[in-house]
mmCIF file of C-alpha atoms and ligand atoms in Angstrom:
data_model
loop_
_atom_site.group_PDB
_atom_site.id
_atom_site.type_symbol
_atom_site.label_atom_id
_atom_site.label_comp_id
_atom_site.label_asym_id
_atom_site.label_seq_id
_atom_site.Cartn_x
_atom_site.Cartn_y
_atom_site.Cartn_z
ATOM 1 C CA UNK S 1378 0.000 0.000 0.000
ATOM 2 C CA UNK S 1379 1.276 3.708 -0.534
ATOM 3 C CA UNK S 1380 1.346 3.699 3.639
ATOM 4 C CA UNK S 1381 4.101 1.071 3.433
ATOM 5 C CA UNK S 1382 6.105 3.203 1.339
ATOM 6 C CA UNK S 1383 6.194 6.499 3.521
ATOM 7 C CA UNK S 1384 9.741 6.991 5.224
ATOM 8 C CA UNK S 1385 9.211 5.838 8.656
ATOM 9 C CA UNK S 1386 9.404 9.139 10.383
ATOM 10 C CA UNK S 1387 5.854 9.621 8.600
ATOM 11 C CA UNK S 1388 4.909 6.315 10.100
ATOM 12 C CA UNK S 1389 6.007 6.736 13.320
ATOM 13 C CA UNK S 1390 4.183 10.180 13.773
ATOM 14 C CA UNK S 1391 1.096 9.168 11.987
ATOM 15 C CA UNK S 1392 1.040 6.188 14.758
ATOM 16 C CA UNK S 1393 1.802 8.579 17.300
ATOM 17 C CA UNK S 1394 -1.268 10.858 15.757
ATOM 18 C CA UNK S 1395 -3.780 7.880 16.141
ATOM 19 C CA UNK S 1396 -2.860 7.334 19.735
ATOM 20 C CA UNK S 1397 -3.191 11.019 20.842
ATOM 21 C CA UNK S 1398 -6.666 11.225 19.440
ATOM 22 C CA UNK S 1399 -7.274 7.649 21.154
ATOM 23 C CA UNK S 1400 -6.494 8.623 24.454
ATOM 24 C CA UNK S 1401 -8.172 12.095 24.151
ATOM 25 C CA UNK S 1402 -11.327 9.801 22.729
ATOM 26 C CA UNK S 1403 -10.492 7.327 25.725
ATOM 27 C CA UNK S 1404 -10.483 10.909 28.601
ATOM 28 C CA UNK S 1405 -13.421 12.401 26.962
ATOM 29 C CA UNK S 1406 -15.405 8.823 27.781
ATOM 30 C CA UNK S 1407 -14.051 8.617 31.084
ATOM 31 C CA UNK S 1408 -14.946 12.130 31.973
ATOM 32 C CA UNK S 1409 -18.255 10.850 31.773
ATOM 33 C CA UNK S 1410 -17.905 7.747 32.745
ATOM 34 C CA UNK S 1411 -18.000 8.117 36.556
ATOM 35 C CA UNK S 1412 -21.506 9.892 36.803
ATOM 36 C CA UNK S 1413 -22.950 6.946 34.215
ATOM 37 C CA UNK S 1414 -22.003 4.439 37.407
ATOM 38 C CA UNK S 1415 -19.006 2.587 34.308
ATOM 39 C CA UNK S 1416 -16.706 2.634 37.245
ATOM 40 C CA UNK S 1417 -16.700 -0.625 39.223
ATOM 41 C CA UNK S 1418 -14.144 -2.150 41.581
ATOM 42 C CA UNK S 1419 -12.951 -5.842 42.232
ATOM 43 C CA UNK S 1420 -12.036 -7.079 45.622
ATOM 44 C CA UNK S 1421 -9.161 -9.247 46.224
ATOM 45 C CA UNK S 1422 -9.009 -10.928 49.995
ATOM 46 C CA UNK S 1423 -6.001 -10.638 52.050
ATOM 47 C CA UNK S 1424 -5.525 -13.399 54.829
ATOM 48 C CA UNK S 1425 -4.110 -13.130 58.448
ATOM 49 C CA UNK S 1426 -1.615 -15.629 58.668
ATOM 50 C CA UNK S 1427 -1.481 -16.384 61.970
ATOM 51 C CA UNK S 1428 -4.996 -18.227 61.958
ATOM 52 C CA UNK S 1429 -6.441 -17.996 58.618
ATOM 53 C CA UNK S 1430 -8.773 -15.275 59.395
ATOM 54 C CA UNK S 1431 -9.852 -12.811 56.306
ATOM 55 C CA UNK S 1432 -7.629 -9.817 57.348
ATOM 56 C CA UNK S 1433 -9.234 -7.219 54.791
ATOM 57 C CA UNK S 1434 -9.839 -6.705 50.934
ATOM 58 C CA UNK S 1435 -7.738 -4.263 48.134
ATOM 59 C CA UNK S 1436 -10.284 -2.422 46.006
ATOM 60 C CA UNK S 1437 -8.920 -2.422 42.121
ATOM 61 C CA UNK S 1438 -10.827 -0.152 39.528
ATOM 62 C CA UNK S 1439 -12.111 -1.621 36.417
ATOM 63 C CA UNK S 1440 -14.231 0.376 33.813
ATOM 64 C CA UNK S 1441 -17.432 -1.248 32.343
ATOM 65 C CA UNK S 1442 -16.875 1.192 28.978
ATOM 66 C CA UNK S 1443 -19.801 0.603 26.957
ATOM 67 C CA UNK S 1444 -18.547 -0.450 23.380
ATOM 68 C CA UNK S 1445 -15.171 -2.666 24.718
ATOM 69 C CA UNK S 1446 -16.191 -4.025 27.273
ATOM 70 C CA UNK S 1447 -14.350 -4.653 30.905
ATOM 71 C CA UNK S 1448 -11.147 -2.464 30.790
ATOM 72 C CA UNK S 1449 -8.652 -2.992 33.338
ATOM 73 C CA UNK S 1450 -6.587 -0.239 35.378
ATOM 74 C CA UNK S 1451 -3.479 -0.674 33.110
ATOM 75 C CA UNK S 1452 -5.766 0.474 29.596
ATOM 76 C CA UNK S 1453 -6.978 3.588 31.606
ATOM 77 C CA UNK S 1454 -5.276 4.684 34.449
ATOM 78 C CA UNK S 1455 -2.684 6.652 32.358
ATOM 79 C CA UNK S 1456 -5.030 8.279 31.182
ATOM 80 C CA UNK S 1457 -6.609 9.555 33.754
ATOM 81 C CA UNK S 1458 -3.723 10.761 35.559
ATOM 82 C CA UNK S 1459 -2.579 12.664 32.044
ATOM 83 C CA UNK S 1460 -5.819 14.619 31.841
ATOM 84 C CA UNK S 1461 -6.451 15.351 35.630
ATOM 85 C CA UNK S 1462 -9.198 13.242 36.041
ATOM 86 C CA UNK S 1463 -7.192 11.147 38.898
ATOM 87 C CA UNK S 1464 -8.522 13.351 41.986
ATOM 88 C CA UNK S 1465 -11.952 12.160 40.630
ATOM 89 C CA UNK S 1466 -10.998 9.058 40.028
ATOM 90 C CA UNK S 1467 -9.981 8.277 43.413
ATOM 91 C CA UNK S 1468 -13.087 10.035 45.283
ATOM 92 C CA UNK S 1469 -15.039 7.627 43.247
ATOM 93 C CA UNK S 1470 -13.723 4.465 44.066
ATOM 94 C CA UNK S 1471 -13.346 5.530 48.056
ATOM 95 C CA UNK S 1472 -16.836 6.203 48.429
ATOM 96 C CA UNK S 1473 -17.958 2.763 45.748
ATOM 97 C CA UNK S 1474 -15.275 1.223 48.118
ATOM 98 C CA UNK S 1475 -16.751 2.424 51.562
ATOM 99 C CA UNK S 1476 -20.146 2.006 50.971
ATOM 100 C CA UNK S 1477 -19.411 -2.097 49.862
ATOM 101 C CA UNK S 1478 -17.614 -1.793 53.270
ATOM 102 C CA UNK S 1479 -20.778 -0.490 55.160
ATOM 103 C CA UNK S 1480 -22.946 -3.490 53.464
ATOM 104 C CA UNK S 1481 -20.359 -6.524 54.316
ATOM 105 C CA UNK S 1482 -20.176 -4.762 57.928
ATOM 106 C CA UNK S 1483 -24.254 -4.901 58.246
ATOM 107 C CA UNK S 1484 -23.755 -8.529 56.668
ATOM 108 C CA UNK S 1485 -21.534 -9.767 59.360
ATOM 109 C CA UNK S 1486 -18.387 -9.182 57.640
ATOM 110 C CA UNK S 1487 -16.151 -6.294 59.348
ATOM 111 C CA UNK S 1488 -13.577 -6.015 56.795
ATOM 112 C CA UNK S 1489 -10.726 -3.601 56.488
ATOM 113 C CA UNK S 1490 -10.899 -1.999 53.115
ATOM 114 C CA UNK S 1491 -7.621 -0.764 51.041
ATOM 115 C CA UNK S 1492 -8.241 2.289 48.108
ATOM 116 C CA UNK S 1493 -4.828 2.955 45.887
ATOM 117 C CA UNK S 1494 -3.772 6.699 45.692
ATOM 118 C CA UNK S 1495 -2.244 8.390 42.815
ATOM 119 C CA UNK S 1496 -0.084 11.222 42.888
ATOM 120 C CA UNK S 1497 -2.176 13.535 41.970
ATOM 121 C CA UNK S 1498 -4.276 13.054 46.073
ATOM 122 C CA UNK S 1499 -1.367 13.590 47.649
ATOM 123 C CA UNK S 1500 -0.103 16.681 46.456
ATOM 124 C CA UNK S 1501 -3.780 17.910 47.055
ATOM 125 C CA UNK S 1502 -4.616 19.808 50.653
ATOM 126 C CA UNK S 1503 -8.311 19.017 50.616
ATOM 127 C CA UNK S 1504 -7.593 15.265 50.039
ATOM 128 C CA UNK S 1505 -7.304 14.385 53.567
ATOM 129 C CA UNK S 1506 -11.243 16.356 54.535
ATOM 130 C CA UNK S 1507 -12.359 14.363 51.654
ATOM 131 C CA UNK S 1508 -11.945 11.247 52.902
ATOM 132 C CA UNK S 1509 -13.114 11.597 56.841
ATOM 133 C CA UNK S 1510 -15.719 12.917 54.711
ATOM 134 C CA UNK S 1511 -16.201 10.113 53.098
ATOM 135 C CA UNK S 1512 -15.776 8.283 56.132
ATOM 136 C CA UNK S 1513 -18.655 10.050 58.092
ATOM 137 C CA UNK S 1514 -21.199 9.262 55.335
ATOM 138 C CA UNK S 1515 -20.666 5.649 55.380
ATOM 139 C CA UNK S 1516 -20.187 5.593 59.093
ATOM 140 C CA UNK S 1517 -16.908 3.869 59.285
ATOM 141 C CA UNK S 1518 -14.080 4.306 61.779
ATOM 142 C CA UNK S 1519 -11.178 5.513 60.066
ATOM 143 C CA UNK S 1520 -9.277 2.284 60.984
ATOM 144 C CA UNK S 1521 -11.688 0.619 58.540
ATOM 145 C CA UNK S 1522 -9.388 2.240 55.419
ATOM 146 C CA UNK S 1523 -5.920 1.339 54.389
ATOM 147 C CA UNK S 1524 -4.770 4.077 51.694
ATOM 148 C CA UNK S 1525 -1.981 2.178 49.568
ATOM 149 C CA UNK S 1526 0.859 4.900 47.681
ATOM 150 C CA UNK S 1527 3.464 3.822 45.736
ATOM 151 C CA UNK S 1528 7.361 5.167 46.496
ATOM 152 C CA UNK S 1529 7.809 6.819 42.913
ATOM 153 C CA UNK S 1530 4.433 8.867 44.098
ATOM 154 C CA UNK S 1531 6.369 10.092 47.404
ATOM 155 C CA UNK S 1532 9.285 11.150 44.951
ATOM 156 C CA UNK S 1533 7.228 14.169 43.126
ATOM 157 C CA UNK S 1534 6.215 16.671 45.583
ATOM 158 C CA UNK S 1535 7.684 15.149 49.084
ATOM 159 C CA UNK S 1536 7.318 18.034 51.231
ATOM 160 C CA UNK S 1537 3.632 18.011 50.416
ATOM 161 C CA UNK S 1538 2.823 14.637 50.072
ATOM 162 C CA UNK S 1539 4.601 13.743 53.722
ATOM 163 C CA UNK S 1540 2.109 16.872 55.185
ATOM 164 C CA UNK S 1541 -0.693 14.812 53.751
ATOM 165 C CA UNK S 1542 -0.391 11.647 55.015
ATOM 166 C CA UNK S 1543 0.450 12.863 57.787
ATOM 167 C CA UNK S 1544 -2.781 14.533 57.985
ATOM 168 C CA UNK S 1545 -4.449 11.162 57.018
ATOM 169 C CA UNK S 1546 -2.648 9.475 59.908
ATOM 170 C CA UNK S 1547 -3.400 11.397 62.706
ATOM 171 C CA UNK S 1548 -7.335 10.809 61.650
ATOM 172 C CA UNK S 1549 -6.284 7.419 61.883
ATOM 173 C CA UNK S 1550 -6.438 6.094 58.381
ATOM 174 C CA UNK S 1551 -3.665 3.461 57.625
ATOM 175 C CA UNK S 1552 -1.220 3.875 55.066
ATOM 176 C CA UNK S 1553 0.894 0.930 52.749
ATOM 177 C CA UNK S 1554 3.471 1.371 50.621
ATOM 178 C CA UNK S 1555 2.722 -1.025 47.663
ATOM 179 C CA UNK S 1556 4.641 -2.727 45.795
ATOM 180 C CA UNK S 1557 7.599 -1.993 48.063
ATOM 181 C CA UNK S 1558 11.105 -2.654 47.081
ATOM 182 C CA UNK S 1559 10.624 -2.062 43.359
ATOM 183 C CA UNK S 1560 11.019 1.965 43.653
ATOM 184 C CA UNK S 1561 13.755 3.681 44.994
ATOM 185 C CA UNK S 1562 15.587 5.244 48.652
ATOM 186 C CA UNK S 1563 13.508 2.195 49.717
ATOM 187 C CA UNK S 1564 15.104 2.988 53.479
ATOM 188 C CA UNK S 1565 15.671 6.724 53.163
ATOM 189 C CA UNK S 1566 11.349 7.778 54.021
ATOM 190 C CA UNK S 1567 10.628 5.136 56.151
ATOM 191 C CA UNK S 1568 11.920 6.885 59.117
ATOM 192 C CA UNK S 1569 10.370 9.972 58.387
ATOM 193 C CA UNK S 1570 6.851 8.657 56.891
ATOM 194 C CA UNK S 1571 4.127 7.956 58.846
ATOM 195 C CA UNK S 1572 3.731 4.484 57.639
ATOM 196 C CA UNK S 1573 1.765 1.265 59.219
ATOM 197 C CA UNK S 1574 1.995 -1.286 56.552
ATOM 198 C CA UNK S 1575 4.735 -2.405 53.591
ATOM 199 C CA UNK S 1576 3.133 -4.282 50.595
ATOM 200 C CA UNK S 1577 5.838 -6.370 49.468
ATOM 201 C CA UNK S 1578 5.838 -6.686 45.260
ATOM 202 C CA UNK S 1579 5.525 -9.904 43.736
ATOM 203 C CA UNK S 1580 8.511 -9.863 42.524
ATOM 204 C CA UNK S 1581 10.268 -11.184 45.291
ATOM 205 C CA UNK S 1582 7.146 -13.053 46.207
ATOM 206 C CA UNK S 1583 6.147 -15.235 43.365
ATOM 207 C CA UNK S 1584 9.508 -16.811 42.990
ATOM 208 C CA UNK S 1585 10.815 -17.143 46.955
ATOM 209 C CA UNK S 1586 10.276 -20.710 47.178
ATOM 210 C CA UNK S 1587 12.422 -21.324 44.369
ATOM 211 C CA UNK S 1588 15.163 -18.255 45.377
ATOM 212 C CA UNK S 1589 17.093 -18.603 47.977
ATOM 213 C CA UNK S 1590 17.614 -14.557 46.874
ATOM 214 C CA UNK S 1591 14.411 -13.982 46.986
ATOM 215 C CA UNK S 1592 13.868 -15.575 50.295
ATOM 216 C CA UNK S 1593 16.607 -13.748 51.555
ATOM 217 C CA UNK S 1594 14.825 -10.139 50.690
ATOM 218 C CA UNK S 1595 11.469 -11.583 51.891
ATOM 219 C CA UNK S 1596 12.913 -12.604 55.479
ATOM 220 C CA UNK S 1597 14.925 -9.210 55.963
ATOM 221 C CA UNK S 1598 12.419 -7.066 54.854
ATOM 222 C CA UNK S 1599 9.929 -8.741 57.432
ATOM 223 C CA UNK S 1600 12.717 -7.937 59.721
ATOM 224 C CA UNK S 1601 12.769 -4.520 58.796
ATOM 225 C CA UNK S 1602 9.112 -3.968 59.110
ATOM 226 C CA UNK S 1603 8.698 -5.825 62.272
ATOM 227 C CA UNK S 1604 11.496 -3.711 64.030
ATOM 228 C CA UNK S 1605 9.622 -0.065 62.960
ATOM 229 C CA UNK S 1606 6.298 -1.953 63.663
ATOM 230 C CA UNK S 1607 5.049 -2.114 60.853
ATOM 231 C CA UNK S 1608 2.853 -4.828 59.519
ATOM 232 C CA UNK S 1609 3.727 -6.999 56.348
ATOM 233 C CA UNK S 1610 1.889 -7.569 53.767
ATOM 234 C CA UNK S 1611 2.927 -10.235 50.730
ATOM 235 C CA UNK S 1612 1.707 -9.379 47.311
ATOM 236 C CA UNK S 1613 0.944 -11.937 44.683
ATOM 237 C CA UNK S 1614 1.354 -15.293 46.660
ATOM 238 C CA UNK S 1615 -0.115 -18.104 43.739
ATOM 239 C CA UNK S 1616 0.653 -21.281 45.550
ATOM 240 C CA UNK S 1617 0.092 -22.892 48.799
ATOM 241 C CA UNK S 1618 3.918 -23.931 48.899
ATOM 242 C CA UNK S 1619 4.800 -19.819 49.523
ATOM 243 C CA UNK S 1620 2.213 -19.200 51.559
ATOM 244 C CA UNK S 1621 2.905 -21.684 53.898
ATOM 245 C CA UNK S 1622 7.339 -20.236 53.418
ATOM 246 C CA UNK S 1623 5.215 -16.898 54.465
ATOM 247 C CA UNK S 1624 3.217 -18.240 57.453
ATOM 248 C CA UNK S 1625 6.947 -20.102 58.383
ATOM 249 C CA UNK S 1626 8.913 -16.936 58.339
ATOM 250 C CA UNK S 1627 6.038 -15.238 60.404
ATOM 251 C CA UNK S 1628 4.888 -12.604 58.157
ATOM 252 C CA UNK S 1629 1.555 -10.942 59.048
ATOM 253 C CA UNK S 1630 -0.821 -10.854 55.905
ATOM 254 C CA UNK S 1631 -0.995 -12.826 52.088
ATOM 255 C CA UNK S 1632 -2.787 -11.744 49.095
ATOM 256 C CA UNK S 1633 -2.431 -13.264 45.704
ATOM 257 C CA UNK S 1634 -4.647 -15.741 42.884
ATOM 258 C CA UNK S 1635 -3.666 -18.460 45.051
ATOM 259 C CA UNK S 1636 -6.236 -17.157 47.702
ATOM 260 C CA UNK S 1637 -8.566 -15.474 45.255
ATOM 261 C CA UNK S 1638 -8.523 -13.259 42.032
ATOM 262 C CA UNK S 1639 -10.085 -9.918 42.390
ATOM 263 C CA UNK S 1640 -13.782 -10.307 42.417
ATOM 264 C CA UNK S 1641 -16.502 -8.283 41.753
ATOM 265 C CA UNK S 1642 -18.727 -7.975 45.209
ATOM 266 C CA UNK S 1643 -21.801 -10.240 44.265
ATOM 267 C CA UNK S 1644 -18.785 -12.952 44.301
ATOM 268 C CA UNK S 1645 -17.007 -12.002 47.149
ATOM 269 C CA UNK S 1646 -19.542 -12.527 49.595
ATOM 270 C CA UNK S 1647 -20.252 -15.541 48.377
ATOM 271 C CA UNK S 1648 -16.422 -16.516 49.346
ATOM 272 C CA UNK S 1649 -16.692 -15.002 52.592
ATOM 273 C CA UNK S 1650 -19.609 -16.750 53.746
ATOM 274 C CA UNK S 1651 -18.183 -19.871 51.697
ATOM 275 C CA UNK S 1652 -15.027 -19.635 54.334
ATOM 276 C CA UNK S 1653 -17.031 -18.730 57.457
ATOM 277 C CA UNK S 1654 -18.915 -21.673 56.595
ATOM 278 C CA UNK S 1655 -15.786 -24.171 56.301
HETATM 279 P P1 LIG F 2427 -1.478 -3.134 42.555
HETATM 280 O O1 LIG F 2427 -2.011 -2.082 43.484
HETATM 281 O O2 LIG F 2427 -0.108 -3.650 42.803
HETATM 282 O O3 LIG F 2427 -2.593 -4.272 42.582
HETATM 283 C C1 LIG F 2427 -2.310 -5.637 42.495
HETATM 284 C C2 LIG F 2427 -2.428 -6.136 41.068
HETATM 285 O O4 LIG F 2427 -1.816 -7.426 41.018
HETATM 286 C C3 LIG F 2427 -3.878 -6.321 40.611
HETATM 287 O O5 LIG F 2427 -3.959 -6.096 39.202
HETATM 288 C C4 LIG F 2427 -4.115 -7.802 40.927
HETATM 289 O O6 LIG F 2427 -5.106 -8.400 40.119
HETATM 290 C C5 LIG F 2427 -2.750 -8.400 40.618
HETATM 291 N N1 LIG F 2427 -2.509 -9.643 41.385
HETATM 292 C C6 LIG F 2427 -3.009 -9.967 42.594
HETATM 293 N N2 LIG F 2427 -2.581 -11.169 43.003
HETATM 294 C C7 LIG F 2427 -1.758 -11.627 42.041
HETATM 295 C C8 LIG F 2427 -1.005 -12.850 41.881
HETATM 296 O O7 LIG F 2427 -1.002 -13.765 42.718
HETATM 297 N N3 LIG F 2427 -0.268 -12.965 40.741
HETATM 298 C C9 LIG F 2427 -0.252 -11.993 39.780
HETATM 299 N N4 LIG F 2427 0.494 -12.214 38.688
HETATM 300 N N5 LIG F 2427 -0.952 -10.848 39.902
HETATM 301 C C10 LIG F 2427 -1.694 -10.658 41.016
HETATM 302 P P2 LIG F 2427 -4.972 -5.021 38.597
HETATM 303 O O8 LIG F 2427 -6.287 -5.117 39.273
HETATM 304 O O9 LIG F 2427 -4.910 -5.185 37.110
HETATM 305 O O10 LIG F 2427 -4.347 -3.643 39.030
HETATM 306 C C11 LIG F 2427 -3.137 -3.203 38.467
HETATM 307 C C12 LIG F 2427 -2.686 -1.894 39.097
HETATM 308 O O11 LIG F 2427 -3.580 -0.827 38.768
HETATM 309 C C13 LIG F 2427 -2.670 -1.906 40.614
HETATM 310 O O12 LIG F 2427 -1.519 -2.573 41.048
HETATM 311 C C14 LIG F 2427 -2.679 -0.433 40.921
HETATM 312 O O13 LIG F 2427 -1.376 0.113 40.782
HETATM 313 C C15 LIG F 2427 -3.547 0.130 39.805
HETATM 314 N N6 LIG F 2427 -4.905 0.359 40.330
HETATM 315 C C16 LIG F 2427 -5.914 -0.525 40.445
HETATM 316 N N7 LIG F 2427 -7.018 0.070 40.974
HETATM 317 C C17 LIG F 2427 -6.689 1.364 41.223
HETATM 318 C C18 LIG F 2427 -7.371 2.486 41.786
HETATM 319 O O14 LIG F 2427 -8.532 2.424 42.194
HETATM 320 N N8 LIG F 2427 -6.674 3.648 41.870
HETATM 321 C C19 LIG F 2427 -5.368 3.758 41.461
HETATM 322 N N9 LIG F 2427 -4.764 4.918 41.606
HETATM 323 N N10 LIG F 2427 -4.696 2.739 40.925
HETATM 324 C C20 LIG F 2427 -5.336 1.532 40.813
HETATM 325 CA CA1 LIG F 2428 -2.194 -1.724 45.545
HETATM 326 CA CA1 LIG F 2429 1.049 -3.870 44.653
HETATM 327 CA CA1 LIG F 2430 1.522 -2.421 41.028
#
């Protein structure tokens, strides 16, 4: 075709053309999307180890668009972020988030709820009003919400972003870092952050049973988060053969498929009462 015959610096920017308009199609929808009710989140248990209990659930944001269908974070959250729609983003799935809360509470299932932050919250001074806000509504103690942020986030705007969770703290909302030890200055915030939980990333996680490295980063950083108090939490656990490693080398919480995917509510309670039941 006469496309194949351009030089490829028309290619490349005709490609580059096509996605621009895509994702300014793909901001425009999800502008829109959040007072159509397309938002919906997933719930993925985390288990106590010490004694099996369900310790609490991560809420993760998929959008019901209407022509493709279930989109996942990684086809949208870019997006959002790029065209400042993340602030509303987030208020969205706290309050989807606390109000599920609210109903498992009233259905005899107290669970402790975590809501990712982006950036974008934490560099914003009304963030932390808006969610004991959000709080109040749904009637839930602030120890009911985990807020995870990831260490790149705490790189943009520290001063800031320290203020705010800060603020967030002291109303007694816990914080996580996710996907800890994939970022950088891993040690340098941890003294000066008002932290209560360290998600460790699958990364190390997945593949401990079968590296002795792996194990090694697993056991010191449960060290680490043991001696500033913190609790430990294992991302991404798919076999019984690591969680029981994890249970062994005493840290506090598991989530991963192994356990359960993410599942939309309807099915979650179904595997809550499925394990009360056991
Ligand atoms: P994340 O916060 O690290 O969430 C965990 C991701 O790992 C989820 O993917 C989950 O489905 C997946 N996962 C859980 N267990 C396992 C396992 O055993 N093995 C493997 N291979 N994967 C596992 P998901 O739902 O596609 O979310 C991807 C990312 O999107 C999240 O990573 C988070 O960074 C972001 N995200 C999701 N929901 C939200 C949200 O509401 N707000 C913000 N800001 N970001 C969100
Ligand atoms: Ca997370
Ligand atoms: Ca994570
Ligand atoms: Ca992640």
């Amino acid at each position: 075709t006469a496309k194949r015959h351009r030089t490829g610096v028309a290619l490349y920017d005709e490609a580059r053309d096509g996605q621009g308009r895509h994702r300014l199609e793909l901001a425009e929808q999800l502008r829109a999307a959040f007072g159509r009710g397309e938002l919906v989140l997933h719930y993925q248990p985390k288990l106590h180890l010490g004694g099996d209990a369900v310790a609490g659930v991560e809420a993760l944001v998929r959008w019901q668009h209407p022509q493709r269908g279930l989109l996942y974070p990684d086809a949208f959250i870019d997006v959002a972020e790029s065209s400042g729609l993340m602030g509303e983003l987030t208020v969205a799935v706290l309050d989807l988030a606390l109000a599920q809360t609210r109903a498992w509470a009233d259905d005899g299932h107290p669970l402790e709820v975590a809501v990712n932050v982006s950036p974008s919250n934490l560099v914003d001074e009304r963030f932390p009003d808006e969610v004991a806000a959000r709080l109040r509504v749904h009637g839930l103690p602030a120890s009911a919400l985990v807020l995870e942020v990831t260490e790149s986030l705490l790189m943009e705007d520290r001063e800031r972003a320290v203020a705010v969770l800060r603020r967030l703290r002291d109303a007694g909302v816990g914080i996580a870092i996710d996907d800890y030890g994939t970022g950088y200055s891993s040690l340098a915030y941890l003294a000066e952050l008002p932290v209560t939980e360290l998600k460790l990333d699958r990364a190390f996680v997945g593949t401990m049973v079968e590296s002795p490295r792996n194990q090694a980063i697993v056991t010191s950083t449960l060290q680490l988060s043991h001696a500033l108090g913190l609790r430990l939490v294992a991302e991404g656990a798919e076999d019984q053969a690591t969680v029981d490693a994890l249970a062994d080398l005493g840290c506090d919480q598991v989530q991963g498929y192994h356990l359960s995917r993410p599942l939309p509510p309807a099915d979650l309670i179904g595997w809550l009462r499925a394990r009360a039941g056991r």
